[in-house]
mmCIF file of C-alpha atoms in Angstrom:
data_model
loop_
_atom_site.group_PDB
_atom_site.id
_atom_site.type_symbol
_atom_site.label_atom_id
_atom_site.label_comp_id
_atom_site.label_asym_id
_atom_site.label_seq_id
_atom_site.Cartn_x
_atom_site.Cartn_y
_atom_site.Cartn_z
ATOM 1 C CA UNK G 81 100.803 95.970 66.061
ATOM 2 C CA UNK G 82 102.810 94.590 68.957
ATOM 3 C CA UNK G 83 105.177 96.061 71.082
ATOM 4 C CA UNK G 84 107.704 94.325 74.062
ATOM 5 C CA UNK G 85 109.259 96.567 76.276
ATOM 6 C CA UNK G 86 113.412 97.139 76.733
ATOM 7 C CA UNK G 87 115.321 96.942 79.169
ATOM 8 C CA UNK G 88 114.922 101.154 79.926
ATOM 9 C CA UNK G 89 111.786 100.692 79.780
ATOM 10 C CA UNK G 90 110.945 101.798 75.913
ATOM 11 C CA UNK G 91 108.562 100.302 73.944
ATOM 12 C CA UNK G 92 109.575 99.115 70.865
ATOM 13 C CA UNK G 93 107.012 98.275 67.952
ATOM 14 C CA UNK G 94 107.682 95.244 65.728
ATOM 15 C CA UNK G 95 105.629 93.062 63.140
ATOM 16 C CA UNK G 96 105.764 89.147 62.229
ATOM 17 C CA UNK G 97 103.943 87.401 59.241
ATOM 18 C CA UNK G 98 104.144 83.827 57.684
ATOM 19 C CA UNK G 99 105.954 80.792 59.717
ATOM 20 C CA UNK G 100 108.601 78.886 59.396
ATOM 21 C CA UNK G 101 112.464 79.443 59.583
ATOM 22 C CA UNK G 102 112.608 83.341 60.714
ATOM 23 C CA UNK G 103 114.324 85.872 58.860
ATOM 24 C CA UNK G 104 114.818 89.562 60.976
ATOM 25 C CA UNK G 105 114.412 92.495 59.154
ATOM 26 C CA UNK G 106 116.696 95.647 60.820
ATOM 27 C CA UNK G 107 116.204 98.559 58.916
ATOM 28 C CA UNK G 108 117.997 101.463 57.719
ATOM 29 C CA UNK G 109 118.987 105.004 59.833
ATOM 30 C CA UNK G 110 115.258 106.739 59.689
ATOM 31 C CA UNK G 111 113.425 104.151 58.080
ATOM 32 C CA UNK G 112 111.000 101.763 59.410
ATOM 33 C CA UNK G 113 109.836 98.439 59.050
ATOM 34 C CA UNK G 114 107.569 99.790 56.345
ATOM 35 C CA UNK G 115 111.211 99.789 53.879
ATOM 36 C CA UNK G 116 110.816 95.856 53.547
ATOM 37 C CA UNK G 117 107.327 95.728 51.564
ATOM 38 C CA UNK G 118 109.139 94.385 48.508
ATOM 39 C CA UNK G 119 110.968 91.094 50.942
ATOM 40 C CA UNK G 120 108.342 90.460 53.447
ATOM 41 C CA UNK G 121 105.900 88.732 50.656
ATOM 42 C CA UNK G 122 108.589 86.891 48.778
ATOM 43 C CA UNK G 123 109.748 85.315 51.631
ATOM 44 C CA UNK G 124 106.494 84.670 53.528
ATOM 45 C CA UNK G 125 105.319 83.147 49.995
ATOM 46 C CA UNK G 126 108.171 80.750 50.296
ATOM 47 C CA UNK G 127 107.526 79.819 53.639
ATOM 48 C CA UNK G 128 109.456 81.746 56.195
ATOM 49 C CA UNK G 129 108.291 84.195 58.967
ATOM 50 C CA UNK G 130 109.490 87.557 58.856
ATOM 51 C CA UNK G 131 110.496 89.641 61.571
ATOM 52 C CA UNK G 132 110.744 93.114 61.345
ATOM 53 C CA UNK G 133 111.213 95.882 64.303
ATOM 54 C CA UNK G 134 111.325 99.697 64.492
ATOM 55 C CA UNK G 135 114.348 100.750 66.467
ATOM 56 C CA UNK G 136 113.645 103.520 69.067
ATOM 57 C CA UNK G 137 112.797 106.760 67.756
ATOM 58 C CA UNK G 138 111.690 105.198 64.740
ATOM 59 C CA UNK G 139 108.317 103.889 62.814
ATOM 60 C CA UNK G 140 105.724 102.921 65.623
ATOM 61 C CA UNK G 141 108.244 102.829 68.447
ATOM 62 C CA UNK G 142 108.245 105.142 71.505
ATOM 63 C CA UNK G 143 110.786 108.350 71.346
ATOM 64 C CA UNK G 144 113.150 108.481 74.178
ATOM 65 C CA UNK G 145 115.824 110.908 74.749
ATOM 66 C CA UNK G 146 118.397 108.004 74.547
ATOM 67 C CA UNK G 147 119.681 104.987 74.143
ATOM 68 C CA UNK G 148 120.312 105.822 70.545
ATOM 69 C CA UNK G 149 124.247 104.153 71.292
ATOM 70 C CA UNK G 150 125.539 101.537 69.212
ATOM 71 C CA UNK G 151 125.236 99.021 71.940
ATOM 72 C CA UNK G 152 121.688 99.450 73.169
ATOM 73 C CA UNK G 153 120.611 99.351 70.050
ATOM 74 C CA UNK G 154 122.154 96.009 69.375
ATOM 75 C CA UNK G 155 120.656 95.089 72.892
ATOM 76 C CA UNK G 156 117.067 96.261 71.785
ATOM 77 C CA UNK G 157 117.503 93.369 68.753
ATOM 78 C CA UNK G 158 118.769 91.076 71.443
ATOM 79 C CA UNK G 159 115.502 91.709 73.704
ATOM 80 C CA UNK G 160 113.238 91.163 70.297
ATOM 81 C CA UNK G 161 114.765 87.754 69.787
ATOM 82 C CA UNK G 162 114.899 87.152 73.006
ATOM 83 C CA UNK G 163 110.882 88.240 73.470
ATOM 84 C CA UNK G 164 109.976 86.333 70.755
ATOM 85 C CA UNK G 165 112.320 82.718 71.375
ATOM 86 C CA UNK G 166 113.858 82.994 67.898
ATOM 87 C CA UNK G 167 116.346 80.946 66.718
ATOM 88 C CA UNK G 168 118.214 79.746 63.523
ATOM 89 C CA UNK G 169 117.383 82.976 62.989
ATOM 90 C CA UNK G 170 118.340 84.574 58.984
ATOM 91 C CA UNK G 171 119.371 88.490 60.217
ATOM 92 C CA UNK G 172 118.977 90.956 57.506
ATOM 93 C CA UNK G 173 120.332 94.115 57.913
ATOM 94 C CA UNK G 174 120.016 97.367 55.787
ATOM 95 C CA UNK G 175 122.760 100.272 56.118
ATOM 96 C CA UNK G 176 122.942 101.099 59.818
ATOM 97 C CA UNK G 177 121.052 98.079 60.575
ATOM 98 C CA UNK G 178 123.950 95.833 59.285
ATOM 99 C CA UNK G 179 125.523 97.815 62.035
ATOM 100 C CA UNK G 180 123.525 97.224 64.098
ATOM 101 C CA UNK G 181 123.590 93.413 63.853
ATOM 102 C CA UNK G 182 127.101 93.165 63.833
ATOM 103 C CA UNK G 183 127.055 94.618 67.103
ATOM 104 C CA UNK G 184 124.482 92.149 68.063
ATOM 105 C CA UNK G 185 126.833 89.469 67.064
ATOM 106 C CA UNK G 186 129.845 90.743 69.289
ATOM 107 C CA UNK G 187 127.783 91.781 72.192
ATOM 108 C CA UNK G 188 125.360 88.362 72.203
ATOM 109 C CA UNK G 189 127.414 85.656 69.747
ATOM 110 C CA UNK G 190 125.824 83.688 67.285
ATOM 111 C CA UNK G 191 124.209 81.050 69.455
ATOM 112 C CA UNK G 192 120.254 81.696 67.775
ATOM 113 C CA UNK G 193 121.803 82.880 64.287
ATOM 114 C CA UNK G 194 122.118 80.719 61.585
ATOM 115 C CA UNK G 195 123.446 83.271 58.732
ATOM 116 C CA UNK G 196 123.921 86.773 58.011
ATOM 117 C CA UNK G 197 123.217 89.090 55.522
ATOM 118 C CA UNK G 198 124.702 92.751 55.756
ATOM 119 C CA UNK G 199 122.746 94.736 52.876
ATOM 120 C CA UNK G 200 124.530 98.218 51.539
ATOM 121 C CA UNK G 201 125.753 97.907 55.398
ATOM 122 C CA UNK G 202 127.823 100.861 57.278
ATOM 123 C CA UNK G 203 130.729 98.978 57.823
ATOM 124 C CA UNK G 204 133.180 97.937 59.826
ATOM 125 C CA UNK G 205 134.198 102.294 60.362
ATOM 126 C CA UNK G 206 133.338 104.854 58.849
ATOM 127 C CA UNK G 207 135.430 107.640 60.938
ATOM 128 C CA UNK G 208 139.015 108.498 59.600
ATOM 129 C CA UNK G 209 141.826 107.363 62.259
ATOM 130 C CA UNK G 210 145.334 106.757 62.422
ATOM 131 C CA UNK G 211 144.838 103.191 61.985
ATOM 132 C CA UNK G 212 141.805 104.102 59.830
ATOM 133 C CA UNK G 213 142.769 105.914 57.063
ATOM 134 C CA UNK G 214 140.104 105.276 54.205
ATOM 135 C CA UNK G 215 136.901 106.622 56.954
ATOM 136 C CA UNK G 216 135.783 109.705 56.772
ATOM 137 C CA UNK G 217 136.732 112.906 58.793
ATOM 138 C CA UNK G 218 134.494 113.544 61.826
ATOM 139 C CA UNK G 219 133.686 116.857 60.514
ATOM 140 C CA UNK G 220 132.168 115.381 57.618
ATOM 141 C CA UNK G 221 129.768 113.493 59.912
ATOM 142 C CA UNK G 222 128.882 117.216 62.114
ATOM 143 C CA UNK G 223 128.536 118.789 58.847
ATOM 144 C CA UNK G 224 125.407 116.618 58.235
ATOM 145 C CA UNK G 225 124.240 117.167 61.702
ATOM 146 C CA UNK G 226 124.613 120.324 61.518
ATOM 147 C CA UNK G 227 121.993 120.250 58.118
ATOM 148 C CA UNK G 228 119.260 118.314 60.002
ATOM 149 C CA UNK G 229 119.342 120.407 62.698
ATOM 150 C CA UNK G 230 119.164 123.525 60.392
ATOM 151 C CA UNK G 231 116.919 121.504 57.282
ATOM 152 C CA UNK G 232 116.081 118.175 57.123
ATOM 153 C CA UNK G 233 114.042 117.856 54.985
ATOM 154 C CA UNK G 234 116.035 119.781 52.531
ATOM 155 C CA UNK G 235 119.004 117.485 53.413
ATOM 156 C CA UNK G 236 116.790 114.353 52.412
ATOM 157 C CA UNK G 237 115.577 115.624 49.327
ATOM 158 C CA UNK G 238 118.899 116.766 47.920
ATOM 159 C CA UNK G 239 119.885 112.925 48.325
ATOM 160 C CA UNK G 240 116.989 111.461 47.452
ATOM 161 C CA UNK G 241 117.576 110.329 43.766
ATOM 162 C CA UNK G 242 121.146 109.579 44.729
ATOM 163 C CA UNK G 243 119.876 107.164 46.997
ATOM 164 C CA UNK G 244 118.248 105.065 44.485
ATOM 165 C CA UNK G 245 120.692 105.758 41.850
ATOM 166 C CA UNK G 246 117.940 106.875 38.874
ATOM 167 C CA UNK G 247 120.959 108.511 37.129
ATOM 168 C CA UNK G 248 121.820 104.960 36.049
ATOM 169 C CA UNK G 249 118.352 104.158 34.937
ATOM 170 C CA UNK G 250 116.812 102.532 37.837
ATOM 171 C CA UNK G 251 113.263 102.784 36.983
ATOM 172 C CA UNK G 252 112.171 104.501 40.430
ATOM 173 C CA UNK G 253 108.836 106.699 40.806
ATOM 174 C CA UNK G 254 108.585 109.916 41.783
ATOM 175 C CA UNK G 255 105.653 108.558 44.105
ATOM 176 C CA UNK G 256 108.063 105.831 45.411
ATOM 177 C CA UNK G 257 110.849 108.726 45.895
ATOM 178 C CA UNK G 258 108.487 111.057 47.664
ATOM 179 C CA UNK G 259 107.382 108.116 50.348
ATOM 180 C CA UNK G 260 110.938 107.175 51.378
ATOM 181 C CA UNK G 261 111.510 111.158 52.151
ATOM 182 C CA UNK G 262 108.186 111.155 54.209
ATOM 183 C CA UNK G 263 109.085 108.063 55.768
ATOM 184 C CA UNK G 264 112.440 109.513 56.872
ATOM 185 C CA UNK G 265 110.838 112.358 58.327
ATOM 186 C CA UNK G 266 108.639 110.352 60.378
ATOM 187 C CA UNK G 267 111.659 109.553 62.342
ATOM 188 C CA UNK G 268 112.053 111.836 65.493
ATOM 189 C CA UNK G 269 115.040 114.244 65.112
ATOM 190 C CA UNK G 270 116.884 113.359 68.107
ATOM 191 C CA UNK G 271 116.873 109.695 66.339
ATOM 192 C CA UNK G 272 118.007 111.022 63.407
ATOM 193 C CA UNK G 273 120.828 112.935 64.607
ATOM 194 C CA UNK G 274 121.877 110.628 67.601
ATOM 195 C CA UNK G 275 121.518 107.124 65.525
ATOM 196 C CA UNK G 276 123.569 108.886 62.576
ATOM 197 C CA UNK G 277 126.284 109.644 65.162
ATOM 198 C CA UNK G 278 126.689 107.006 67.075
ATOM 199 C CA UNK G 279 127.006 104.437 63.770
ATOM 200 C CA UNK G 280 129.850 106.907 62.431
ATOM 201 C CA UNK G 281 131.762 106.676 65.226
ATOM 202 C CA UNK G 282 131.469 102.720 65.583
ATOM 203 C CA UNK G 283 134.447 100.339 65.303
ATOM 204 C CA UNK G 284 133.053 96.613 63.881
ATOM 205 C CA UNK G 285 136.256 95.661 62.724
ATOM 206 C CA UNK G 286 137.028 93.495 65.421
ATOM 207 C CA UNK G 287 133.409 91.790 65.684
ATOM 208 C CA UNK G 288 133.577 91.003 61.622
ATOM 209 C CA UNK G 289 136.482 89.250 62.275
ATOM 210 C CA UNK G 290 135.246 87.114 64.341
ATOM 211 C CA UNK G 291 131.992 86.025 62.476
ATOM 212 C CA UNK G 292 131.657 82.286 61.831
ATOM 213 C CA UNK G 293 128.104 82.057 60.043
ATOM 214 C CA UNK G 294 127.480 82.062 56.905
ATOM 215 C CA UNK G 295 127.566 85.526 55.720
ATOM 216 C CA UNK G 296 126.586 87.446 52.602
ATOM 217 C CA UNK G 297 127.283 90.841 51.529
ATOM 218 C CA UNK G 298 125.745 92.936 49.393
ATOM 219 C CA UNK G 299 126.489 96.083 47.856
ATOM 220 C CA UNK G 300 126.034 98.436 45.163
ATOM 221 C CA UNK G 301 128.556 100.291 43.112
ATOM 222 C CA UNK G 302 127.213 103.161 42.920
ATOM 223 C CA UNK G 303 125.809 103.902 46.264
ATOM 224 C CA UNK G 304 126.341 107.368 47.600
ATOM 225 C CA UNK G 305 125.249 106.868 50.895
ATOM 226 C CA UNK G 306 128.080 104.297 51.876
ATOM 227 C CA UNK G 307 130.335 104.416 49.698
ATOM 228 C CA UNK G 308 131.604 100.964 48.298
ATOM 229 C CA UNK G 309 135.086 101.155 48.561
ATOM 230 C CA UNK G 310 134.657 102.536 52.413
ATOM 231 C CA UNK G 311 132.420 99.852 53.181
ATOM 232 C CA UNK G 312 131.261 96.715 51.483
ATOM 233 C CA UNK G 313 134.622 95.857 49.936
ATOM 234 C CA UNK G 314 136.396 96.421 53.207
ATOM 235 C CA UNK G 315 133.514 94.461 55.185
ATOM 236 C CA UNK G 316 134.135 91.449 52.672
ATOM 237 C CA UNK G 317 138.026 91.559 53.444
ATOM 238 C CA UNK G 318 137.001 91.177 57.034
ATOM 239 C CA UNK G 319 134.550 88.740 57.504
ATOM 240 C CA UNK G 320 135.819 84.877 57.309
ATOM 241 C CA UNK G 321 134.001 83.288 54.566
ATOM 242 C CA UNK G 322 131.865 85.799 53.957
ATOM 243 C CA UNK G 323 130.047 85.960 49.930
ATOM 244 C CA UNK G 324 130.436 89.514 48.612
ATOM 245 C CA UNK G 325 128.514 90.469 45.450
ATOM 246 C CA UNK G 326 127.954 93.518 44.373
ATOM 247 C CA UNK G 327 125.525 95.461 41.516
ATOM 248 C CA UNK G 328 127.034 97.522 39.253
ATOM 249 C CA UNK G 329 123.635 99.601 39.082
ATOM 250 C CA UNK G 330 123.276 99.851 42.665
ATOM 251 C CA UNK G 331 122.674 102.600 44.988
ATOM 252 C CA UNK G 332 121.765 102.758 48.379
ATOM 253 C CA UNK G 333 118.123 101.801 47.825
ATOM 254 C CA UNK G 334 118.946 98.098 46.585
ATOM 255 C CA UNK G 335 115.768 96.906 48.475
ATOM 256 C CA UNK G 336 113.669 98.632 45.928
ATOM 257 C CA UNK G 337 115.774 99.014 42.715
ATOM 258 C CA UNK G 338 117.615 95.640 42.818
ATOM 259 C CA UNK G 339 114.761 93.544 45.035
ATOM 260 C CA UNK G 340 113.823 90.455 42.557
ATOM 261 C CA UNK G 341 118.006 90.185 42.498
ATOM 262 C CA UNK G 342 118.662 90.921 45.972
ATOM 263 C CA UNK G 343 115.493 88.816 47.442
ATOM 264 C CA UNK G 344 117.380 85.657 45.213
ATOM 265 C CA UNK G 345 120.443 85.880 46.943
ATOM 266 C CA UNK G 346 119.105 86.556 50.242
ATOM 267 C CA UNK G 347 117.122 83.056 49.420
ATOM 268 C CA UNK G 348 120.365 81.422 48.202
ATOM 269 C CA UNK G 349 122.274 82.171 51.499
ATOM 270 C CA UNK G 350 119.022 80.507 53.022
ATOM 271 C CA UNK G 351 119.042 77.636 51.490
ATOM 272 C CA UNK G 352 123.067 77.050 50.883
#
């Protein structure tokens, strides 16, 4: 596996296969590039390289004590891109990685991006403000800290078949549910804690509105995690242009319950 070093000196861990147009993969808070298994041969079978990374603290990367901010995060996808030359680049970005890449887009612009797709994404703000109203309270967000720090593993497996929204009949293993929760865990704590933090308490707003590539996003109805009426309906007011669709069925986990669907649209906003 390769690695390229950051700009504090961490090294991050990423993967590449096929060639072609690229496509970058961010993942989700505590999961890895391992959570794209059911994309990276679709797309690679149709011709396009796929990028994926593991953010700090995460998958194969190194474990610092910091840098888990919004913004160096963003700047750790910038120096991936930037490692690799990429350009007309597809960015794909799961939960906090759709935050993640809209913070690329407002910190680095849109110059090697060619389209967007922000996938059950964390956005634009999830903390309750004054000019904020439909976030969430901040104690909400130290109440979950609070749980890793006491039981996390407890935390992830009382959300575990929420995540993939089974109560709707999303035909999900208990194999398959059992390897996200030890992928999660993989993650080192401080990640989990400081990455879950620091995407509550970031403001996209702004950036969204200011996105002028193609954009598709994606949601599901029923997703605990971010709820859709916090997030993906609000992100689709924002962005300019941007295709919303969302699956009635859907939970959090659309990558796996929803991927011959969600892989289709992905390659529709390729192509369109």
């Amino acid at each position: 596996m390769p690695y390229f070093e950051t700009a504090d000196g961490t090294r991050l861990a990423y993967e590449e296969y096929g060639t072609g147009a690229p496509i970058v993969f961010v993942a989700s808070w505590a999961l890895s590039a391992d959570m794209w298994e059911y994309q990276v041969p679709f797309f690679v079978d149709r011709g396009y390289r796929c990028v994926l990374l593991d953010r700090r603290g995460h998958g194969r990367s190194d474990r610092p004590s910091g840098g888990y901010d919004m913004d160096t995060r963003a700047d750790d996808l910038a120096a991936l891109i930037e490692h690799l030359d990429l350009r007309e680049i597809t960015l794909v970005g799961h939960s906090a990685g759709g935050a993640e890449v809209a913070r690329y887009l407002a910190r680095h612009g849109e110059e090697r991006v060619a389209r967007v797709a922000f996938v059950s994404a964390v956005l634009p703000f999830l903390k309750r403000t004054d000019d904020n109203p439909e976030g969430a309270p901040e104690v909400v967000c130290e109440a979950s800290i609070a749980q890793f720090q006491s039981d996390r593993p407890s935390w992830f497996a009382q959300r575990a078949q929420g995540f993939y929204a089974t109560h709707l009949g999303n035909d999900v293993s208990p194999a398959l549910v059992d390897l996200t929760m030890r992928q999660c865990l993989e993650t080192s704590p401080r990640a989990t804690t400081e990455v879950w933090r620091s995407t509550f308490h970031a403001d996209h707003r702004e950036g969204l509105r200011a996105i002028t590539v193609p954009t598709l996003i994606v949601h599901g109805a029923a997703d605990q995690s971010a709820p859709v009426d916090m997030t993906g309906r609000r992100t689709a007011q924002l962005v300019p242009g941007g295709v919303y669709k969302e699956y009635p069925t859907g939970g959090h986990g659309l990558f796996v319950t929803h991927r011959e669907r969600l892989n289709a649209d992905i390659l529709d906003l390729i192509k369109g």
